[in-house]
Short mmCIF file of C-alpha atoms in Angstrom, two decimals:
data_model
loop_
_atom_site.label_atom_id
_atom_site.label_comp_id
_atom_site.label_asym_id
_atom_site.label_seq_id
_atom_site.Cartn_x
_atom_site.Cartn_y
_atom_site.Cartn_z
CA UNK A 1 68.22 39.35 82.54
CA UNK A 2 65.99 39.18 85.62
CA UNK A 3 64.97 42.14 86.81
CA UNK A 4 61.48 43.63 89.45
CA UNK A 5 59.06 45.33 87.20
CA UNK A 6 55.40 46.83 88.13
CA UNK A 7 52.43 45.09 87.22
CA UNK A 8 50.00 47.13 88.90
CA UNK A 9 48.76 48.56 92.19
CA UNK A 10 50.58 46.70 94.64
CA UNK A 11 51.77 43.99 91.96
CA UNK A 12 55.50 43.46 91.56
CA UNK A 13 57.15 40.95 89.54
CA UNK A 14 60.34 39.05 89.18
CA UNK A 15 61.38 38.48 85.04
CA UNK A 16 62.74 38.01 82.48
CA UNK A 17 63.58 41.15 80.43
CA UNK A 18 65.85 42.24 77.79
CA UNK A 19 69.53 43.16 78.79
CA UNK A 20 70.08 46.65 78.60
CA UNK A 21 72.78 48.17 76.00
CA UNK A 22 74.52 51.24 74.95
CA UNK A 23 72.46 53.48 73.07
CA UNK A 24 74.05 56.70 73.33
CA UNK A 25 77.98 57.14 73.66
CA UNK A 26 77.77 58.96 76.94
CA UNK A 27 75.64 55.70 78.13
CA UNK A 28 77.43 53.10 80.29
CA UNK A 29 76.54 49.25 80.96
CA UNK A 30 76.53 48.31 85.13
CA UNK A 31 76.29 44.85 86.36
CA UNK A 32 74.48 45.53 89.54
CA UNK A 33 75.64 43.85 92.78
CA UNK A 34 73.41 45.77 94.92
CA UNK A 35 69.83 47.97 95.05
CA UNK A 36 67.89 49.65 97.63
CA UNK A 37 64.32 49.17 98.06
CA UNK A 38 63.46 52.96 98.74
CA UNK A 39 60.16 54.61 100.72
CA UNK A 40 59.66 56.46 97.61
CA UNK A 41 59.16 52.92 95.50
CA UNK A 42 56.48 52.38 97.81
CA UNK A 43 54.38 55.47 96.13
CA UNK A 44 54.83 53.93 92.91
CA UNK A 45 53.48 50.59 94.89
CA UNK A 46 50.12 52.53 95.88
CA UNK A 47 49.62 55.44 94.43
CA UNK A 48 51.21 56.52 91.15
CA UNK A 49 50.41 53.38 89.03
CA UNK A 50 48.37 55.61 86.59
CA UNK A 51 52.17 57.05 85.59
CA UNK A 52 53.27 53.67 84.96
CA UNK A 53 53.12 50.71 82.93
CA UNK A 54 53.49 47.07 83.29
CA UNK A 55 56.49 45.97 82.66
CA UNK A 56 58.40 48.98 84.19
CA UNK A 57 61.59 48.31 85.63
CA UNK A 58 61.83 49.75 89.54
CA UNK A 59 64.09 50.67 91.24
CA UNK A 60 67.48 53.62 91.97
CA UNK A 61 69.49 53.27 94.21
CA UNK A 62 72.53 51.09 93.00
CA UNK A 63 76.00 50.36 93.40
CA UNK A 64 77.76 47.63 90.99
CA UNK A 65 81.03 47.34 88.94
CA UNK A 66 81.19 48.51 85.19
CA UNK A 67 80.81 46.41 82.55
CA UNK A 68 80.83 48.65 79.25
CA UNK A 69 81.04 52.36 77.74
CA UNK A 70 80.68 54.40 75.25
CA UNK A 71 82.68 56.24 73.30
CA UNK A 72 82.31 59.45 75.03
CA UNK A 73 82.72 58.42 79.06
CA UNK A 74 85.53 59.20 80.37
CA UNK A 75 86.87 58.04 83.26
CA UNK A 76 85.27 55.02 83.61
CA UNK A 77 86.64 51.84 82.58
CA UNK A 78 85.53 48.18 82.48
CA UNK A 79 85.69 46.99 86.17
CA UNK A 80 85.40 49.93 87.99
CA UNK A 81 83.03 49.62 91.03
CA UNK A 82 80.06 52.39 90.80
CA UNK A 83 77.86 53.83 92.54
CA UNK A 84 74.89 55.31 90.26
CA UNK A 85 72.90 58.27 91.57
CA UNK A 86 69.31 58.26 91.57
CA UNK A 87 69.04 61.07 89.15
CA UNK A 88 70.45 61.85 85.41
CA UNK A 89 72.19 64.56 85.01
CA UNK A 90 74.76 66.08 82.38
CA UNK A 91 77.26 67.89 85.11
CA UNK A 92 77.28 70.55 82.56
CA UNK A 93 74.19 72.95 82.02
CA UNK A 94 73.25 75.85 84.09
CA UNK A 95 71.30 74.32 86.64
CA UNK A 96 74.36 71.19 87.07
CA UNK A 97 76.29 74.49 87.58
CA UNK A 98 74.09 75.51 90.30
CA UNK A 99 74.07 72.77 92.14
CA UNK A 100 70.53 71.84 91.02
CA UNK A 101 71.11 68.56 89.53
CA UNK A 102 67.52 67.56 90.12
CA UNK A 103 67.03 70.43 87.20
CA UNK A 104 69.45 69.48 84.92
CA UNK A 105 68.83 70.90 81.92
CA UNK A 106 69.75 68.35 79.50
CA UNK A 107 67.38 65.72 81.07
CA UNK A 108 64.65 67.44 82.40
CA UNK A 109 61.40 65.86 81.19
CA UNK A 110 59.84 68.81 79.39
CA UNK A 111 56.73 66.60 78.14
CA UNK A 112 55.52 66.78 81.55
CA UNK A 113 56.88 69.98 82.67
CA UNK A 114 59.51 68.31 85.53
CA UNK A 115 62.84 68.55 86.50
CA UNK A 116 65.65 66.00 85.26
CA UNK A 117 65.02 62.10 84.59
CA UNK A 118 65.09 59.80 87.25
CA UNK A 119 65.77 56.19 87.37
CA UNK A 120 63.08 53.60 87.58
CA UNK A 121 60.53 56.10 88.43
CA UNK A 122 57.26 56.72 86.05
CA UNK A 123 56.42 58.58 82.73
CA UNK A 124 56.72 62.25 84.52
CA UNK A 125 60.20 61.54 85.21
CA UNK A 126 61.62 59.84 82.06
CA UNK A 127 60.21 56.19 82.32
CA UNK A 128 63.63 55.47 82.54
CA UNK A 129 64.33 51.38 83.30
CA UNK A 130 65.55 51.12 87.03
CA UNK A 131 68.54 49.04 88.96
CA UNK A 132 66.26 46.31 90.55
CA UNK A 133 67.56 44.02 87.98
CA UNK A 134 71.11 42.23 86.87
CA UNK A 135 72.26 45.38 84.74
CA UNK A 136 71.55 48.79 84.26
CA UNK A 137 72.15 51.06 81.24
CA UNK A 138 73.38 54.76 82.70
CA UNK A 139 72.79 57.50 80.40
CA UNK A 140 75.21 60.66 80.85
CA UNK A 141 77.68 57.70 82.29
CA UNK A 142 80.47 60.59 81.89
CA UNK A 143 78.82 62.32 84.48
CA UNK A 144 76.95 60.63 86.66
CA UNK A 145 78.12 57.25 88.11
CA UNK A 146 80.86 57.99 91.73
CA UNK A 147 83.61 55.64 91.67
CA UNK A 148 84.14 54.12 95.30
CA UNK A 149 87.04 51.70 96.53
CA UNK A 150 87.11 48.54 96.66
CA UNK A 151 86.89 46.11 100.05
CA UNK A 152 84.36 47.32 101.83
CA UNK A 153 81.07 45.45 101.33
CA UNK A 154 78.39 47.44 99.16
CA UNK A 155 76.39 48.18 102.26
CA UNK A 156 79.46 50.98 102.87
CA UNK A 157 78.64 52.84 99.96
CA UNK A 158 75.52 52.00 97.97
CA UNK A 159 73.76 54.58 99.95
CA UNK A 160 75.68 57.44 98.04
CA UNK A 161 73.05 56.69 95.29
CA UNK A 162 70.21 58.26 97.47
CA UNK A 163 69.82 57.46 100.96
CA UNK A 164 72.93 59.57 102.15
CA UNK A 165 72.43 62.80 99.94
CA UNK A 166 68.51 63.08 100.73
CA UNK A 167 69.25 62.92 104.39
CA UNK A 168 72.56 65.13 103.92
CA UNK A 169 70.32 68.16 101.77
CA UNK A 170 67.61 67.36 104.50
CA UNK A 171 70.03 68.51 107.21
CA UNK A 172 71.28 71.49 105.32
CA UNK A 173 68.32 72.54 103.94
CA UNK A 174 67.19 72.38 107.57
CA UNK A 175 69.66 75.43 108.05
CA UNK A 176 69.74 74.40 112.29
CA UNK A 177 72.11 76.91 114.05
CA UNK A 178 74.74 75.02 115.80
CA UNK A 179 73.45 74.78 119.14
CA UNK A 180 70.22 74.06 117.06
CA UNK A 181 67.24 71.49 117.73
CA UNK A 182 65.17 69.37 115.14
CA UNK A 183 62.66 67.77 114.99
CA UNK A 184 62.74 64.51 112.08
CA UNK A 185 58.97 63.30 111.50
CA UNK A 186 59.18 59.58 110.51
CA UNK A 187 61.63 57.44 111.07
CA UNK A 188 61.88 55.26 107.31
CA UNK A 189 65.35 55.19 105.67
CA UNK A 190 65.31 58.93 105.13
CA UNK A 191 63.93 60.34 108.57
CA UNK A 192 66.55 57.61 109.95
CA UNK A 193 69.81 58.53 108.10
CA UNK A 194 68.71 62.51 108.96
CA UNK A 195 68.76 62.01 112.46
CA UNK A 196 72.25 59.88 112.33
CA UNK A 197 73.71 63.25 110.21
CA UNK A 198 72.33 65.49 112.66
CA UNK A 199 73.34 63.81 115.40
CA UNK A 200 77.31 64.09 113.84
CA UNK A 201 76.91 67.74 113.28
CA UNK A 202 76.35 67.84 117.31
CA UNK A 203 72.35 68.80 117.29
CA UNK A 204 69.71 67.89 119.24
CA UNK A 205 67.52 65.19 117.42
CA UNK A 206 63.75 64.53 118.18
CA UNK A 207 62.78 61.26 116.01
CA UNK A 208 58.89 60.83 115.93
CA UNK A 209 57.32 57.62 114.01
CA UNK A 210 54.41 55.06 114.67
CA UNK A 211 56.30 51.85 114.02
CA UNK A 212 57.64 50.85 117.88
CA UNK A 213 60.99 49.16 116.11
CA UNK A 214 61.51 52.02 114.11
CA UNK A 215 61.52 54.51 117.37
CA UNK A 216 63.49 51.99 118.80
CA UNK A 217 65.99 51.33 116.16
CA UNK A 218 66.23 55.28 116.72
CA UNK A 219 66.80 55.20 120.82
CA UNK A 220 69.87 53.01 120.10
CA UNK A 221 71.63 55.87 117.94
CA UNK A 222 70.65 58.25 121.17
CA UNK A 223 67.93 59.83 119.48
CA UNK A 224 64.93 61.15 121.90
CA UNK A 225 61.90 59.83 120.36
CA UNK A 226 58.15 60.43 120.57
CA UNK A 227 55.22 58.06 119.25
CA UNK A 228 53.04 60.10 116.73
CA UNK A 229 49.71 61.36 118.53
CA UNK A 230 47.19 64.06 118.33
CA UNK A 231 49.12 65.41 121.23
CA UNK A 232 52.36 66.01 119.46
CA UNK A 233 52.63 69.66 119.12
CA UNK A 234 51.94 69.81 122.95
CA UNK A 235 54.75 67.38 123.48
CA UNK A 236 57.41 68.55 121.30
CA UNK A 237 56.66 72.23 122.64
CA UNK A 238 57.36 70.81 126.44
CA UNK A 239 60.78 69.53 125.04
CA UNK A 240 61.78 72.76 123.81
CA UNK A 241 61.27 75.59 126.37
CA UNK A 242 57.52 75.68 124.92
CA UNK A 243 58.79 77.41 121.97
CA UNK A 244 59.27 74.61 119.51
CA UNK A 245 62.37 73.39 117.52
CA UNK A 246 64.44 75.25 115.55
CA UNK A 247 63.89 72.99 112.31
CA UNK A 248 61.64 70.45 111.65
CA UNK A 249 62.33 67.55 108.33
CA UNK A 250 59.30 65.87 106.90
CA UNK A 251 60.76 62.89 106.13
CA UNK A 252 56.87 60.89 105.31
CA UNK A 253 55.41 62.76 102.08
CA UNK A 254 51.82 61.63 100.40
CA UNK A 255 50.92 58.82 102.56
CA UNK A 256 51.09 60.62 106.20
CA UNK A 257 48.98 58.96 109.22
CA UNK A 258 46.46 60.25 110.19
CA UNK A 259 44.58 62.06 107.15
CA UNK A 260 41.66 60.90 106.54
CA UNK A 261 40.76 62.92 103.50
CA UNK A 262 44.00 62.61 101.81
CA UNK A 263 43.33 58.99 101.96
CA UNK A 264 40.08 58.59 100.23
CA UNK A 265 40.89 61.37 97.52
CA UNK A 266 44.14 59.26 96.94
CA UNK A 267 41.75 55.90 97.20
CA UNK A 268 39.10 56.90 95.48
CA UNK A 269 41.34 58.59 91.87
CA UNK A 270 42.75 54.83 92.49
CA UNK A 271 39.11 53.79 90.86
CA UNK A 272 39.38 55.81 87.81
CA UNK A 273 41.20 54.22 84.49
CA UNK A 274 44.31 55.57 84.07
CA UNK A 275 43.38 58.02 80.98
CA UNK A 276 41.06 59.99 83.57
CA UNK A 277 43.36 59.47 86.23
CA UNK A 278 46.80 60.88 84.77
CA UNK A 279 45.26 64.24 84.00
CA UNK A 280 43.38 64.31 87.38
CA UNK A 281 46.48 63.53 89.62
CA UNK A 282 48.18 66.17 88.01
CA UNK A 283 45.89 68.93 88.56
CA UNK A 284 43.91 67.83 91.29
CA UNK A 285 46.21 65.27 93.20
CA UNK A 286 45.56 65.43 96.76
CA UNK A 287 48.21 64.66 99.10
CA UNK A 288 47.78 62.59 102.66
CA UNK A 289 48.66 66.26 104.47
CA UNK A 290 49.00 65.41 108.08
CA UNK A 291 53.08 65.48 108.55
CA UNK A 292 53.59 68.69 106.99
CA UNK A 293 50.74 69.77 109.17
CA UNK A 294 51.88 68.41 111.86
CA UNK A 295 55.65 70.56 110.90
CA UNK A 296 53.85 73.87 110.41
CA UNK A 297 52.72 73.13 113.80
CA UNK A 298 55.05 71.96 115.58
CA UNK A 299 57.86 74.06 114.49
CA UNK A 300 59.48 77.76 116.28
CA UNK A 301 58.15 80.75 115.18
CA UNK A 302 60.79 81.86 112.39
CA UNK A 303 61.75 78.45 111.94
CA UNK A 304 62.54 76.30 108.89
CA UNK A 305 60.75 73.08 107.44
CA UNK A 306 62.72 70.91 105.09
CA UNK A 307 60.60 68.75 102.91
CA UNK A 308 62.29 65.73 101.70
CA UNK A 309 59.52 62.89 101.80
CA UNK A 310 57.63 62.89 98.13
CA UNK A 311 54.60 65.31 97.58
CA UNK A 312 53.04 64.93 94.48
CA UNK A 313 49.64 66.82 94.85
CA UNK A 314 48.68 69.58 92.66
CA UNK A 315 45.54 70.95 95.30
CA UNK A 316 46.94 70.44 97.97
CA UNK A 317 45.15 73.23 100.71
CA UNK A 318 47.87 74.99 102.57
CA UNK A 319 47.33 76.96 106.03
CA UNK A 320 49.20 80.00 104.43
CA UNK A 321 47.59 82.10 107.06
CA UNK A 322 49.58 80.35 109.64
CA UNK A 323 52.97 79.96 107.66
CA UNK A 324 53.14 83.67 106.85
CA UNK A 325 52.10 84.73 110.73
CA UNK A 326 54.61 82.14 111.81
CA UNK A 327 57.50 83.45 109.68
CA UNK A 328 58.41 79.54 108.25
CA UNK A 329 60.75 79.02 105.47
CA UNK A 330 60.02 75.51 104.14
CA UNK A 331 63.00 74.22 101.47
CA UNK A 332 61.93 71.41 99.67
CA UNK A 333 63.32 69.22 96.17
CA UNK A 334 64.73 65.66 95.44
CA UNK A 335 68.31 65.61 96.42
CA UNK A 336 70.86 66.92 94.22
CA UNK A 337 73.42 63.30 94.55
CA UNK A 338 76.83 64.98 93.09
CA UNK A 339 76.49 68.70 94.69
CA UNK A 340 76.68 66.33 98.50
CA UNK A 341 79.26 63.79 97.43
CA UNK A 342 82.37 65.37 98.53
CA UNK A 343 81.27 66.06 101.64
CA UNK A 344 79.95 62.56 102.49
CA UNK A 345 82.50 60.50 100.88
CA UNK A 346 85.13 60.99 103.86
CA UNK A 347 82.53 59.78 106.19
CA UNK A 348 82.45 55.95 104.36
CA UNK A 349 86.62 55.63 103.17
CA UNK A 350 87.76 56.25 106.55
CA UNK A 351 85.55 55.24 109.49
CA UNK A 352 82.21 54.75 109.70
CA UNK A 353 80.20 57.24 112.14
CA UNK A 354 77.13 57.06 110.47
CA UNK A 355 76.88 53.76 110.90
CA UNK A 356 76.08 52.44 107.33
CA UNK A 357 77.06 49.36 107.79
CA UNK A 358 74.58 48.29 109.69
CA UNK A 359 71.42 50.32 107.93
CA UNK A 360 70.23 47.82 105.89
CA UNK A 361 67.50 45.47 108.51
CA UNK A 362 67.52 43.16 105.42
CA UNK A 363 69.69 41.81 102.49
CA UNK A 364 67.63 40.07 100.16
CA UNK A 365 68.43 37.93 96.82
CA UNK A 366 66.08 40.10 94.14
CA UNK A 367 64.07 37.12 93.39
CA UNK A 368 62.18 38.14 97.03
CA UNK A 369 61.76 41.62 95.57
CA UNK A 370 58.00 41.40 95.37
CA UNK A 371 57.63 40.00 98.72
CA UNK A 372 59.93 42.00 100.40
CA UNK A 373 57.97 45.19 98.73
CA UNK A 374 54.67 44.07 100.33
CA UNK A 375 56.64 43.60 103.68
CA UNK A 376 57.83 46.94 103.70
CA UNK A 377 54.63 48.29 102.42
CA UNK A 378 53.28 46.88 105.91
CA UNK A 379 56.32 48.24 108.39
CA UNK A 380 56.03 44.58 109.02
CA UNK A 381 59.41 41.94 110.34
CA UNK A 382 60.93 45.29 111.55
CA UNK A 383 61.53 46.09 107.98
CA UNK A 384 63.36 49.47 107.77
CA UNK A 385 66.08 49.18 104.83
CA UNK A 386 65.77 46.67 101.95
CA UNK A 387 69.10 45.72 99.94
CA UNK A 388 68.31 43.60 97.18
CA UNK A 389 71.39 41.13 95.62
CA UNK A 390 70.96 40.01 92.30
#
């Protein structure tokens, strides 16, 4: 099958690789008909290369119909149309119990002390192959994979994978009383989607980004919108009775704007060979710091952050002095897919306020996967949402 894998920092490839089959009876086979291109691929496309090899399939957010299972799913049959969340999870440990399917007990990658496997995403995270390719095995298959109706066209539901639940725990982990105002810093998929949920919950939604298209894209779903600056604080304060918002998501991660240091620790562990560079990430990764800054800042006293852009530092220096005068709680994880599901799926059978069928700025055949990576790499041909069609 054909399929995107990594060749290196800022190398992507369209091949040839072996089809995937069941290995495990709780494994499933899905022909993929469509797959995201996600902001958090474009960490492996910079910065985590030294937790990857080449060859690595990408890729997790998909939705496709199934083509085989094993002996242990049920529920699933041959045909049914899938969509596959981005993590792996068993449905039925402790932490699945919870909620916590990010922790799932049965797949957490203990070799590298982190929380359940994830597709298409690195050696700390199971180096499991991704859905940028023609098929996709699914481990815990009897668990994992939503069934959605048939008719409308993928874009309706292939954000269920990740999209729609990171933005949805965003929101709640945002805990915005209901006369509430937040703040969403960066406007990618993510920051995007949050302010769209928000929005239907009937808050008060402040989208901040660089990219003009992207705080444009923004103004047409009513959101009031400010251009990143070192002035920011100042003018998110005037917006908000000089007090600040109630809740403020960090939807940009380890590659903020506007920090300078971040950068050239991030640039210059990029010079190391990867033996050196593995061990160093992980106990002396520096993130790019300046939107979770820029949160601690910006938001109320007694406030809440919600973290749902990707940190992966290990040193990173926090202003604790100011987070513990300021009375923050800051809530933070990969989204747990199947706790959210429930809650979104009426949203996408029904009508469509969120709007999802119209996220995607660009529907792709995969063979323009490695272009369309460096595109979005650059915020460039108002590139927002990637969906790939094999």
């Amino acid at each position: 099958m054909k399929a995107l894998t990594w060749h290196g920092k800022r190398s992507i490839g369209f091949d040839d690789v072996p089809d995937p089959r069941i290995e495990e009876p709780t494994d499933a086979i899905v022909k993929v008909t469509s797959s995201g291109i996600c902001g958090s691929d474009l960490h492996l496309y910079e910065v985590m290369g030294p937790f990857l090899e080449p060859g690595d399939i990408l890729g997790h957010g998909v939705i496709g119909v199934v083509e085989e299972t094993g002996s242990e799913v049920g529920g699933l049959k041959t045909g049914d149309r899938v969509v596959v969340p981005f993590q792996i999870a068993c449905g039925t440990c402790f932490m699945c119990g919870q909620g916590l399917q990010t922790q799932c007990e049965t797949t957490q990658v203990r070799e590298h002390g982190m929380g359940a496997a994830l597709f298409g995403y690195t050696k700390l995270y199971g180096q499991v192959p991704g859905g940028q390719a023609e098929y996709l095995r699914v481990p815990q298959a009897q668990y994992g994979p939503i069934k959605v109706p048939e008719g409308p066209a993928d874009d309706r539901f292939v954000y269920l994978s990740d999209v729609l639940p990171t933005a949805w725990q965003a929101v709640e982990y945002a805990g915005l009383p209901a006369d509430g105002t937040l703040v969403v810093l960066g406007l990618g998929p993510i920051g995007d989607m949050a302010c769209r949920i928000a929005q239907h919950r009937g808050h008060r939604v402040i989208g901040v980004d660089l990219v003009p298209e992207r705080l444009e894209r923004a103004q047409r779903h009513g959101v009031e919108t400010l251009q990143y600056s070192g002035k920011l604080g100042d003018q998110v304060r005037d917006l908000t009775d000089g007090r600040g918002p109630d809740s403020v998501i960090d939807a940009v991660g380890m590659e903020a704007h506007g920090s300078p240091v971040g950068k050239f620790a991030q640039q210059a562990a990029g010079l190391l060979p990867d033996a050196i560079q593995r061990p160093f990430m992980q106990k002396a990764g520096i993130d790019r710091m300046a939107a979770l800054l820029s949160a601690i800042d910006i938001v109320r006293r007694g406030g809440t952050i919600s973290l749902s852009g990707v940190y992966g530092g290990m040193a990173d220096p926090m202003p604790m002095l100011q987070i513990f005068d300021k009375q923050l709680q800051l809530r933070m994880g990969q989204a747990n897919v199947r706790r959210w599901t429930s809650q979104i799926l009426p949203l996408l059978t029904d009508d469509d306020p969120l709007d999802v069928d119209t996220f995607a700025t660009h529907h792709l055949p995969l063979s323009d996967g490695p272009a369309a990576y460096q595109s979005f790499q650059h915020k460039s041909d108002g590139m927002v949402k990637v969906l790939l069609n094999p």
